[in-house]
Amino acid sequence: MNLLGIETSCDETSAAVISGGNGARPRILSNVVLSQVEIHQPYEGVVPEIAARAHLSHIDHIVAQAMHEAKLGFGALDGIAVAGGPGLIGGVIVGVMTAKAIAAVHKLAFLAVNHLEAHALTIRLTQDLEFPYLLLLVSGGHCQLLAVTGVGAYHRLGTTLDDALGEAFDKTAKMLGLGYPGGPAVEERAKSGDAGRFDLPRPMRGRPGCDFSFSGLKTAVRRRIEQIGELAPADIDDICAAFQAAAGDVLADRTGRAAEMFERRFGAPSALVVAGGVAANQYLRARLTDVAAARGLALAAPPPDLCTDNGAMIAWAGLERLALGLTDGLDFAPRPRWPLDPDAAPATGAGVKA
Ligand code: KG4
Ligand code: ZN
């Protein structure tokens, strides 16, 4: 089967073609990603209206390029998958309308994929991994621990009560004048920093359950910056290192607890999987490798370019769903919010978003 996948839910306009199914190892035939980072940079964050307009002006040629690189015509496709949410609604609408038009004209199966589900399943595109697995989903908008027991079967074990970790990375970078997006910049500066110079809090560490909170960490970073006043390059390096170490300690503690919760409810997981944009961070991956090893598990992580948003992950989630006959109608309505586990009790706390 050949599937086209479209991703426009945040600040990447992406289209990809993958082939696979029927037990064949999936192959990425093309994965074109156009980042909008430059146009949002002056605002130090994604401006939804600007994002939607940029998706609209680029989506057609990005799709054409993905088809060209895959050396396929639309007639050779079996289906088209699109991120149907959650995300910035203007962008999601652009992707969904484009996908519906292509599906209608070429009479293709249409699959509206949950963007978070695509992150959750990406690991099965890059390696053979059986269900169930423990998933740490860490992106700009989400920070959740989930038991993934099958396609479409996600059980939330814990979630953030306020900010997502990627958001905390981005805000830290912004306060330090490192620009947007902040994750990669903070990781880079942390390499030359002294993590022990600043004593930052580890919110939620040691608490029952496996929920997260990052707003206190962000506030602590702001206070240190204010105390220092004029920042020297070494100060920036040290703050980045201290922030990343604190984030690593929290992730390690929460993920370890999630593994215990998982084992009690679902038995042994096949692996600890980390996904989403923050999973591109090598320091955090190393910390999570230790957490997994302590429980006799392997850490499974997609390559960094498949951790951040891309069309291939959407196409793959579409292929997994199509293989199970889980197609959608052309009356699908784009969803700004779309929880992976609709049965999970709403998170409670200051500033809860989803
Ligand atoms: O998954 P993603 O591309 O978009 C969302 O669905 O949110 O994640 C983007 C987030 C941003 O907050 C970005 O700063 C963060 O992932 N990120 C990183 C790294 N690369 C991207 N955070 C920490 N270290 C990185 N190397
Ligand atoms: Zn994402």
PDB file of N, CA, C and O in Angstrom, residues 81-149:
ATOM      1  N   ALA A  81      -3.733  10.377   4.219  1.00  0.00           N
ATOM      2  CA  ALA A  81      -3.916  10.638   5.645  1.00  0.00           C
ATOM      3  C   ALA A  81      -3.540  12.081   5.926  1.00  0.00           C
ATOM      4  O   ALA A  81      -2.620  12.621   5.323  1.00  0.00           O
ATOM      5  N   VAL A  82      -4.259  12.690   6.859  1.00  0.00           N
ATOM      6  CA  VAL A  82      -3.971  14.082   7.209  1.00  0.00           C
ATOM      7  C   VAL A  82      -4.111  14.239   8.714  1.00  0.00           C
ATOM      8  O   VAL A  82      -4.944  13.565   9.336  1.00  0.00           O
ATOM      9  N   ALA A  83      -3.293  15.128   9.291  1.00  0.00           N
ATOM     10  CA  ALA A  83      -3.462  15.441  10.709  1.00  0.00           C
ATOM     11  C   ALA A  83      -4.763  16.219  10.852  1.00  0.00           C
ATOM     12  O   ALA A  83      -4.873  17.349  10.393  1.00  0.00           O
ATOM     13  N   GLY A  84      -5.763  15.594  11.482  1.00  0.00           N
ATOM     14  CA  GLY A  84      -7.077  16.226  11.629  1.00  0.00           C
ATOM     15  C   GLY A  84      -7.215  16.994  12.936  1.00  0.00           C
ATOM     16  O   GLY A  84      -8.279  17.499  13.250  1.00  0.00           O
ATOM     17  N   GLY A  85      -6.137  17.093  13.702  1.00  0.00           N
ATOM     18  CA  GLY A  85      -6.093  17.766  14.989  1.00  0.00           C
ATOM     19  C   GLY A  85      -5.306  16.903  15.941  1.00  0.00           C
ATOM     20  O   GLY A  85      -4.873  15.822  15.540  1.00  0.00           O
ATOM     21  N   PRO A  86      -5.055  17.273  17.163  1.00  0.00           N
ATOM     22  CA  PRO A  86      -5.294  18.613  17.684  1.00  0.00           C
ATOM     23  C   PRO A  86      -4.223  19.556  17.174  1.00  0.00           C
ATOM     24  O   PRO A  86      -3.153  19.100  16.785  1.00  0.00           O
ATOM     25  N   GLY A  87      -4.499  20.843  17.167  1.00  0.00           N
ATOM     26  CA  GLY A  87      -3.503  21.795  16.701  1.00  0.00           C
ATOM     27  C   GLY A  87      -4.132  23.133  16.421  1.00  0.00           C
ATOM     28  O   GLY A  87      -5.287  23.388  16.782  1.00  0.00           O
ATOM     29  N   LEU A  88      -3.354  23.986  15.765  1.00  0.00           N
ATOM     30  CA  LEU A  88      -3.842  25.323  15.414  1.00  0.00           C
ATOM     31  C   LEU A  88      -4.864  25.149  14.301  1.00  0.00           C
ATOM     32  O   LEU A  88      -4.544  24.655  13.224  1.00  0.00           O
ATOM     33  N   ILE A  89      -6.092  25.550  14.566  1.00  0.00           N
ATOM     34  CA  ILE A  89      -7.201  25.123  13.721  1.00  0.00           C
ATOM     35  C   ILE A  89      -7.086  25.620  12.279  1.00  0.00           C
ATOM     36  O   ILE A  89      -7.456  24.921  11.338  1.00  0.00           O
ATOM     37  N   GLY A  90      -6.562  26.835  12.078  1.00  0.00           N
ATOM     38  CA  GLY A  90      -6.417  27.349  10.713  1.00  0.00           C
ATOM     39  C   GLY A  90      -5.542  26.441   9.867  1.00  0.00           C
ATOM     40  O   GLY A  90      -5.879  26.109   8.729  1.00  0.00           O
ATOM     41  N   GLY A  91      -4.441  26.017  10.432  1.00  0.00           N
ATOM     42  CA  GLY A  91      -3.531  25.120   9.721  1.00  0.00           C
ATOM     43  C   GLY A  91      -4.164  23.757   9.491  1.00  0.00           C
ATOM     44  O   GLY A  91      -4.054  23.179   8.396  1.00  0.00           O
ATOM     45  N   VAL A  92      -4.838  23.234  10.512  1.00  0.00           N
ATOM     46  CA  VAL A  92      -5.471  21.918  10.370  1.00  0.00           C
ATOM     47  C   VAL A  92      -6.499  21.962   9.231  1.00  0.00           C
ATOM     48  O   VAL A  92      -6.578  21.037   8.412  1.00  0.00           O
ATOM     49  N   ILE A  93      -7.266  23.056   9.152  1.00  0.00           N
ATOM     50  CA  ILE A  93      -8.281  23.178   8.098  1.00  0.00           C
ATOM     51  C   ILE A  93      -7.619  23.132   6.708  1.00  0.00           C
ATOM     52  O   ILE A  93      -8.099  22.445   5.805  1.00  0.00           O
ATOM     53  N   VAL A  94      -6.493  23.819   6.564  1.00  0.00           N
ATOM     54  CA  VAL A  94      -5.787  23.825   5.273  1.00  0.00           C
ATOM     55  C   VAL A  94      -5.408  22.396   4.873  1.00  0.00           C
ATOM     56  O   VAL A  94      -5.652  21.958   3.740  1.00  0.00           O
ATOM     57  N   GLY A  95      -4.825  21.637   5.812  1.00  0.00           N
ATOM     58  CA  GLY A  95      -4.416  20.267   5.511  1.00  0.00           C
ATOM     59  C   GLY A  95      -5.610  19.377   5.201  1.00  0.00           C
ATOM     60  O   GLY A  95      -5.596  18.610   4.229  1.00  0.00           O
ATOM     61  N   VAL A  96      -6.649  19.486   6.026  1.00  0.00           N
ATOM     62  CA  VAL A  96      -7.814  18.600   5.870  1.00  0.00           C
ATOM     63  C   VAL A  96      -8.533  18.888   4.539  1.00  0.00           C
ATOM     64  O   VAL A  96      -8.904  17.953   3.820  1.00  0.00           O
ATOM     65  N   MET A  97      -8.693  20.158   4.181  1.00  0.00           N
ATOM     66  CA  MET A  97      -9.378  20.482   2.923  1.00  0.00           C
ATOM     67  C   MET A  97      -8.573  19.977   1.726  1.00  0.00           C
ATOM     68  O   MET A  97      -9.126  19.450   0.761  1.00  0.00           O
ATOM     69  N   THR A  98      -7.245  20.138   1.805  1.00  0.00           N
ATOM     70  CA  THR A  98      -6.379  19.658   0.726  1.00  0.00           C
ATOM     71  C   THR A  98      -6.506  18.141   0.578  1.00  0.00           C
ATOM     72  O   THR A  98      -6.678  17.613  -0.529  1.00  0.00           O
ATOM     73  N   ALA A  99      -6.441  17.440   1.708  1.00  0.00           N
ATOM     74  CA  ALA A  99      -6.507  15.978   1.675  1.00  0.00           C
ATOM     75  C   ALA A  99      -7.866  15.497   1.173  1.00  0.00           C
ATOM     76  O   ALA A  99      -7.957  14.549   0.378  1.00  0.00           O
ATOM     77  N   LYS A 100      -8.926  16.163   1.602  1.00  0.00           N
ATOM     78  CA  LYS A 100     -10.266  15.764   1.158  1.00  0.00           C
ATOM     79  C   LYS A 100     -10.395  15.940  -0.355  1.00  0.00           C
ATOM     80  O   LYS A 100     -10.985  15.085  -1.039  1.00  0.00           O
ATOM     81  N   ALA A 101      -9.865  17.053  -0.871  1.00  0.00           N
ATOM     82  CA  ALA A 101      -9.969  17.315  -2.307  1.00  0.00           C
ATOM     83  C   ALA A 101      -9.248  16.227  -3.094  1.00  0.00           C
ATOM     84  O   ALA A 101      -9.781  15.684  -4.058  1.00  0.00           O
ATOM     85  N   ILE A 102      -8.036  15.874  -2.648  1.00  0.00           N
ATOM     86  CA  ILE A 102      -7.265  14.841  -3.367  1.00  0.00           C
ATOM     87  C   ILE A 102      -7.993  13.497  -3.261  1.00  0.00           C
ATOM     88  O   ILE A 102      -8.107  12.754  -4.242  1.00  0.00           O
ATOM     89  N   ALA A 103      -8.508  13.183  -2.082  1.00  0.00           N
ATOM     90  CA  ALA A 103      -9.215  11.913  -1.889  1.00  0.00           C
ATOM     91  C   ALA A 103     -10.459  11.842  -2.768  1.00  0.00           C
ATOM     92  O   ALA A 103     -10.745  10.803  -3.382  1.00  0.00           O
ATOM     93  N   ALA A 104     -11.185  12.965  -2.864  1.00  0.00           N
ATOM     94  CA  ALA A 104     -12.430  12.973  -3.655  1.00  0.00           C
ATOM     95  C   ALA A 104     -12.128  12.816  -5.142  1.00  0.00           C
ATOM     96  O   ALA A 104     -12.761  12.011  -5.836  1.00  0.00           O
ATOM     97  N   VAL A 105     -11.146  13.569  -5.622  1.00  0.00           N
ATOM     98  CA  VAL A 105     -10.833  13.548  -7.055  1.00  0.00           C
ATOM     99  C   VAL A 105     -10.291  12.183  -7.477  1.00  0.00           C
ATOM    100  O   VAL A 105     -10.660  11.652  -8.519  1.00  0.00           O
ATOM    101  N   HIS A 106      -9.405  11.613  -6.659  1.00  0.00           N
ATOM    102  CA  HIS A 106      -8.750  10.361  -7.054  1.00  0.00           C
ATOM    103  C   HIS A 106      -9.388   9.129  -6.413  1.00  0.00           C
ATOM    104  O   HIS A 106      -8.857   8.025  -6.535  1.00  0.00           O
ATOM    105  N   LYS A 107     -10.521   9.346  -5.739  1.00  0.00           N
ATOM    106  CA  LYS A 107     -11.273   8.250  -5.112  1.00  0.00           C
ATOM    107  C   LYS A 107     -10.387   7.384  -4.211  1.00  0.00           C
ATOM    108  O   LYS A 107     -10.292   6.164  -4.353  1.00  0.00           O
ATOM    109  N   LEU A 108      -9.741   8.072  -3.265  1.00  0.00           N
ATOM    110  CA  LEU A 108      -8.823   7.389  -2.345  1.00  0.00           C
ATOM    111  C   LEU A 108      -9.457   7.274  -0.967  1.00  0.00           C
ATOM    112  O   LEU A 108     -10.300   8.092  -0.590  1.00  0.00           O
ATOM    113  N   ALA A 109      -9.006   6.279  -0.208  1.00  0.00           N
ATOM    114  CA  ALA A 109      -9.415   6.190   1.194  1.00  0.00           C
ATOM    115  C   ALA A 109      -8.918   7.438   1.904  1.00  0.00           C
ATOM    116  O   ALA A 109      -7.793   7.899   1.668  1.00  0.00           O
ATOM    117  N   PHE A 110      -9.755   8.002   2.777  1.00  0.00           N
ATOM    118  CA  PHE A 110      -9.405   9.224   3.516  1.00  0.00           C
ATOM    119  C   PHE A 110      -9.246   8.883   4.996  1.00  0.00           C
ATOM    120  O   PHE A 110     -10.120   8.235   5.580  1.00  0.00           O
ATOM    121  N   LEU A 111      -8.126   9.310   5.582  1.00  0.00           N
ATOM    122  CA  LEU A 111      -7.883   9.009   6.994  1.00  0.00           C
ATOM    123  C   LEU A 111      -7.517  10.281   7.735  1.00  0.00           C
ATOM    124  O   LEU A 111      -6.505  10.917   7.435  1.00  0.00           O
ATOM    125  N   ALA A 112      -8.377  10.666   8.679  1.00  0.00           N
ATOM    126  CA  ALA A 112      -8.093  11.822   9.534  1.00  0.00           C
ATOM    127  C   ALA A 112      -7.383  11.298  10.774  1.00  0.00           C
ATOM    128  O   ALA A 112      -7.965  10.588  11.588  1.00  0.00           O
ATOM    129  N   VAL A 113      -6.116  11.637  10.881  1.00  0.00           N
ATOM    130  CA  VAL A 113      -5.268  11.068  11.928  1.00  0.00           C
ATOM    131  C   VAL A 113      -5.115  12.062  13.075  1.00  0.00           C
ATOM    132  O   VAL A 113      -4.955  13.260  12.852  1.00  0.00           O
ATOM    133  N   ASN A 114      -5.164  11.556  14.299  1.00  0.00           N
ATOM    134  CA  ASN A 114      -4.839  12.365  15.472  1.00  0.00           C
ATOM    135  C   ASN A 114      -3.318  12.593  15.461  1.00  0.00           C
ATOM    136  O   ASN A 114      -2.541  11.640  15.443  1.00  0.00           O
ATOM    137  N   HIS A 115      -2.912  13.854  15.473  1.00  0.00           N
ATOM    138  CA  HIS A 115      -1.486  14.198  15.431  1.00  0.00           C
ATOM    139  C   HIS A 115      -0.693  13.501  16.548  1.00  0.00           C
ATOM    140  O   HIS A 115       0.438  13.047  16.337  1.00  0.00           O
ATOM    141  N   LEU A 116      -1.310  13.382  17.715  1.00  0.00           N
ATOM    142  CA  LEU A 116      -0.636  12.732  18.846  1.00  0.00           C
ATOM    143  C   LEU A 116      -0.505  11.234  18.613  1.00  0.00           C
ATOM    144  O   LEU A 116       0.494  10.610  18.976  1.00  0.00           O
ATOM    145  N   GLU A 117      -1.523  10.657  17.976  1.00  0.00           N
ATOM    146  CA  GLU A 117      -1.456   9.234  17.638  1.00  0.00           C
ATOM    147  C   GLU A 117      -0.304   8.990  16.668  1.00  0.00           C
ATOM    148  O   GLU A 117       0.404   7.979  16.752  1.00  0.00           O
ATOM    149  N   ALA A 118      -0.100   9.932  15.743  1.00  0.00           N
ATOM    150  CA  ALA A 118       0.994   9.790  14.789  1.00  0.00           C
ATOM    151  C   ALA A 118       2.337   9.783  15.519  1.00  0.00           C
ATOM    152  O   ALA A 118       3.204   8.939  15.250  1.00  0.00           O
ATOM    153  N   HIS A 119       2.512  10.698  16.495  1.00  0.00           N
ATOM    154  CA  HIS A 119       3.745  10.665  17.298  1.00  0.00           C
ATOM    155  C   HIS A 119       3.855   9.312  18.016  1.00  0.00           C
ATOM    156  O   HIS A 119       4.926   8.728  18.101  1.00  0.00           O
ATOM    157  N   ALA A 120       2.715   8.839  18.525  1.00  0.00           N
ATOM    158  CA  ALA A 120       2.722   7.619  19.342  1.00  0.00           C
ATOM    159  C   ALA A 120       3.099   6.378  18.532  1.00  0.00           C
ATOM    160  O   ALA A 120       3.674   5.433  19.072  1.00  0.00           O
ATOM    161  N   LEU A 121       2.771   6.372  17.243  1.00  0.00           N
ATOM    162  CA  LEU A 121       3.001   5.180  16.422  1.00  0.00           C
ATOM    163  C   LEU A 121       4.266   5.252  15.572  1.00  0.00           C
ATOM    164  O   LEU A 121       4.654   4.254  14.955  1.00  0.00           O
ATOM    165  N   THR A 122       4.915   6.432  15.521  1.00  0.00           N
ATOM    166  CA  THR A 122       6.088   6.608  14.649  1.00  0.00           C
ATOM    167  C   THR A 122       7.147   5.533  14.853  1.00  0.00           C
ATOM    168  O   THR A 122       7.798   5.097  13.901  1.00  0.00           O
ATOM    169  N   ILE A 123       7.305   5.093  16.091  1.00  0.00           N
ATOM    170  CA  ILE A 123       8.357   4.114  16.383  1.00  0.00           C
ATOM    171  C   ILE A 123       8.152   2.818  15.585  1.00  0.00           C
ATOM    172  O   ILE A 123       9.113   2.141  15.219  1.00  0.00           O
ATOM    173  N   ARG A 124       6.898   2.487  15.279  1.00  0.00           N
ATOM    174  CA  ARG A 124       6.624   1.263  14.520  1.00  0.00           C
ATOM    175  C   ARG A 124       6.913   1.432  13.026  1.00  0.00           C
ATOM    176  O   ARG A 124       6.985   0.446  12.287  1.00  0.00           O
ATOM    177  N   LEU A 125       7.092   2.688  12.604  1.00  0.00           N
ATOM    178  CA  LEU A 125       7.552   2.949  11.237  1.00  0.00           C
ATOM    179  C   LEU A 125       9.038   2.658  11.126  1.00  0.00           C
ATOM    180  O   LEU A 125       9.517   2.176  10.104  1.00  0.00           O
ATOM    181  N   THR A 126       9.779   2.953  12.206  1.00  0.00           N
ATOM    182  CA  THR A 126      11.237   2.851  12.116  1.00  0.00           C
ATOM    183  C   THR A 126      11.787   1.546  12.663  1.00  0.00           C
ATOM    184  O   THR A 126      12.935   1.214  12.415  1.00  0.00           O
ATOM    185  N   GLN A 127      11.016   0.831  13.458  1.00  0.00           N
ATOM    186  CA  GLN A 127      11.495  -0.477  13.921  1.00  0.00           C
ATOM    187  C   GLN A 127      10.315  -1.404  14.211  1.00  0.00           C
ATOM    188  O   GLN A 127       9.196  -0.935  14.424  1.00  0.00           O
ATOM    189  N   ASP A 128      10.587  -2.691  14.208  1.00  0.00           N
ATOM    190  CA  ASP A 128       9.531  -3.650  14.545  1.00  0.00           C
ATOM    191  C   ASP A 128       9.327  -3.622  16.041  1.00  0.00           C
ATOM    192  O   ASP A 128      10.206  -4.043  16.787  1.00  0.00           O
ATOM    193  N   LEU A 129       8.215  -3.104  16.473  1.00  0.00           N
ATOM    194  CA  LEU A 129       7.950  -3.070  17.914  1.00  0.00           C
ATOM    195  C   LEU A 129       6.501  -3.478  18.141  1.00  0.00           C
ATOM    196  O   LEU A 129       5.583  -2.918  17.556  1.00  0.00           O
ATOM    197  N   GLU A 130       6.336  -4.459  19.021  1.00  0.00           N
ATOM    198  CA  GLU A 130       4.992  -4.959  19.309  1.00  0.00           C
ATOM    199  C   GLU A 130       4.332  -4.115  20.396  1.00  0.00           C
ATOM    200  O   GLU A 130       5.000  -3.510  21.229  1.00  0.00           O
ATOM    201  N   PHE A 131       3.022  -4.108  20.410  1.00  0.00           N
ATOM    202  CA  PHE A 131       2.266  -3.559  21.538  1.00  0.00           C
ATOM    203  C   PHE A 131       2.331  -4.583  22.671  1.00  0.00           C
ATOM    204  O   PHE A 131       2.526  -5.758  22.389  1.00  0.00           O
ATOM    205  N   PRO A 132       2.158  -4.209  23.921  1.00  0.00           N
ATOM    206  CA  PRO A 132       1.972  -2.842  24.398  1.00  0.00           C
ATOM    207  C   PRO A 132       3.322  -2.196  24.729  1.00  0.00           C
ATOM    208  O   PRO A 132       4.265  -2.887  25.079  1.00  0.00           O
ATOM    209  N   TYR A 133       3.389  -0.865  24.617  1.00  0.00           N
ATOM    210  CA  TYR A 133       4.593  -0.178  25.084  1.00  0.00           C
ATOM    211  C   TYR A 133       4.227   1.053  25.903  1.00  0.00           C
ATOM    212  O   TYR A 133       3.119   1.566  25.819  1.00  0.00           O
ATOM    213  N   LEU A 134       5.223   1.439  26.704  1.00  0.00           N
ATOM    214  CA  LEU A 134       5.070   2.644  27.521  1.00  0.00           C
ATOM    215  C   LEU A 134       5.587   3.815  26.707  1.00  0.00           C
ATOM    216  O   LEU A 134       6.698   3.746  26.169  1.00  0.00           O
ATOM    217  N   LEU A 135       4.771   4.845  26.574  1.00  0.00           N
ATOM    218  CA  LEU A 135       5.141   5.986  25.733  1.00  0.00           C
ATOM    219  C   LEU A 135       5.242   7.260  26.548  1.00  0.00           C
ATOM    220  O   LEU A 135       4.318   7.620  27.280  1.00  0.00           O
ATOM    221  N   LEU A 136       6.381   7.934  26.398  1.00  0.00           N
ATOM    222  CA  LEU A 136       6.520   9.301  26.917  1.00  0.00           C
ATOM    223  C   LEU A 136       6.423  10.222  25.705  1.00  0.00           C
ATOM    224  O   LEU A 136       7.289  10.197  24.828  1.00  0.00           O
ATOM    225  N   LEU A 137       5.334  10.976  25.650  1.00  0.00           N
ATOM    226  CA  LEU A 137       5.097  11.877  24.515  1.00  0.00           C
ATOM    227  C   LEU A 137       5.422  13.300  24.968  1.00  0.00           C
ATOM    228  O   LEU A 137       4.711  13.862  25.809  1.00  0.00           O
ATOM    229  N   VAL A 138       6.503  13.826  24.456  1.00  0.00           N
ATOM    230  CA  VAL A 138       6.958  15.152  24.907  1.00  0.00           C
ATOM    231  C   VAL A 138       7.138  16.074  23.711  1.00  0.00           C
ATOM    232  O   VAL A 138       8.060  15.908  22.925  1.00  0.00           O
ATOM    233  N   SER A 139       6.245  17.050  23.584  1.00  0.00           N
ATOM    234  CA  SER A 139       6.324  17.957  22.437  1.00  0.00           C
ATOM    235  C   SER A 139       6.115  19.383  22.914  1.00  0.00           C
ATOM    236  O   SER A 139       6.133  19.671  24.115  1.00  0.00           O
ATOM    237  N   GLY A 140       5.878  20.278  21.943  1.00  0.00           N
ATOM    238  CA  GLY A 140       5.669  21.671  22.301  1.00  0.00           C
ATOM    239  C   GLY A 140       4.319  21.889  22.973  1.00  0.00           C
ATOM    240  O   GLY A 140       4.133  22.837  23.738  1.00  0.00           O
ATOM    241  N   GLY A 141       3.378  21.008  22.703  1.00  0.00           N
ATOM    242  CA  GLY A 141       2.040  21.208  23.244  1.00  0.00           C
ATOM    243  C   GLY A 141       1.613  20.147  24.245  1.00  0.00           C
ATOM    244  O   GLY A 141       0.585  20.294  24.901  1.00  0.00           O
ATOM    245  N   HIS A 142       2.394  19.074  24.375  1.00  0.00           N
ATOM    246  CA  HIS A 142       1.950  17.955  25.201  1.00  0.00           C
ATOM    247  C   HIS A 142       3.087  17.341  25.995  1.00  0.00           C
ATOM    248  O   HIS A 142       4.226  17.346  25.558  1.00  0.00           O
ATOM    249  N   CYS A 143       2.735  16.813  27.160  1.00  0.00           N
ATOM    250  CA  CYS A 143       3.693  16.056  27.953  1.00  0.00           C
ATOM    251  C   CYS A 143       2.878  14.992  28.678  1.00  0.00           C
ATOM    252  O   CYS A 143       2.179  15.276  29.645  1.00  0.00           O
ATOM    253  N   GLN A 144       2.892  13.788  28.150  1.00  0.00           N
ATOM    254  CA  GLN A 144       2.023  12.725  28.664  1.00  0.00           C
ATOM    255  C   GLN A 144       2.775  11.407  28.743  1.00  0.00           C
ATOM    256  O   GLN A 144       3.677  11.164  27.947  1.00  0.00           O
ATOM    257  N   LEU A 145       2.355  10.578  29.682  1.00  0.00           N
ATOM    258  CA  LEU A 145       2.815   9.189  29.726  1.00  0.00           C
ATOM    259  C   LEU A 145       1.610   8.311  29.424  1.00  0.00           C
ATOM    260  O   LEU A 145       0.545   8.482  30.024  1.00  0.00           O
ATOM    261  N   LEU A 146       1.765   7.412  28.458  1.00  0.00           N
ATOM    262  CA  LEU A 146       0.631   6.609  27.992  1.00  0.00           C
ATOM    263  C   LEU A 146       1.017   5.151  27.863  1.00  0.00           C
ATOM    264  O   LEU A 146       2.168   4.830  27.537  1.00  0.00           O
ATOM    265  N   ALA A 147       0.036   4.289  28.089  1.00  0.00           N
ATOM    266  CA  ALA A 147       0.196   2.887  27.728  1.00  0.00           C
ATOM    267  C   ALA A 147      -0.422   2.737  26.338  1.00  0.00           C
ATOM    268  O   ALA A 147      -1.587   3.076  26.137  1.00  0.00           O
ATOM    269  N   VAL A 148       0.382   2.293  25.386  1.00  0.00           N
ATOM    270  CA  VAL A 148      -0.111   2.082  24.023  1.00  0.00           C
ATOM    271  C   VAL A 148      -0.320   0.588  23.858  1.00  0.00           C
ATOM    272  O   VAL A 148       0.640  -0.181  23.816  1.00  0.00           O
ATOM    273  N   THR A 149      -1.584   0.156  23.819  1.00  0.00           N
ATOM    274  CA  THR A 149      -1.853  -1.277  23.782  1.00  0.00           C
ATOM    275  C   THR A 149      -2.305  -1.746  22.410  1.00  0.00           C
ATOM    276  O   THR A 149      -2.503  -2.933  22.189  1.00  0.00           O
TER     277      THR A 149
END
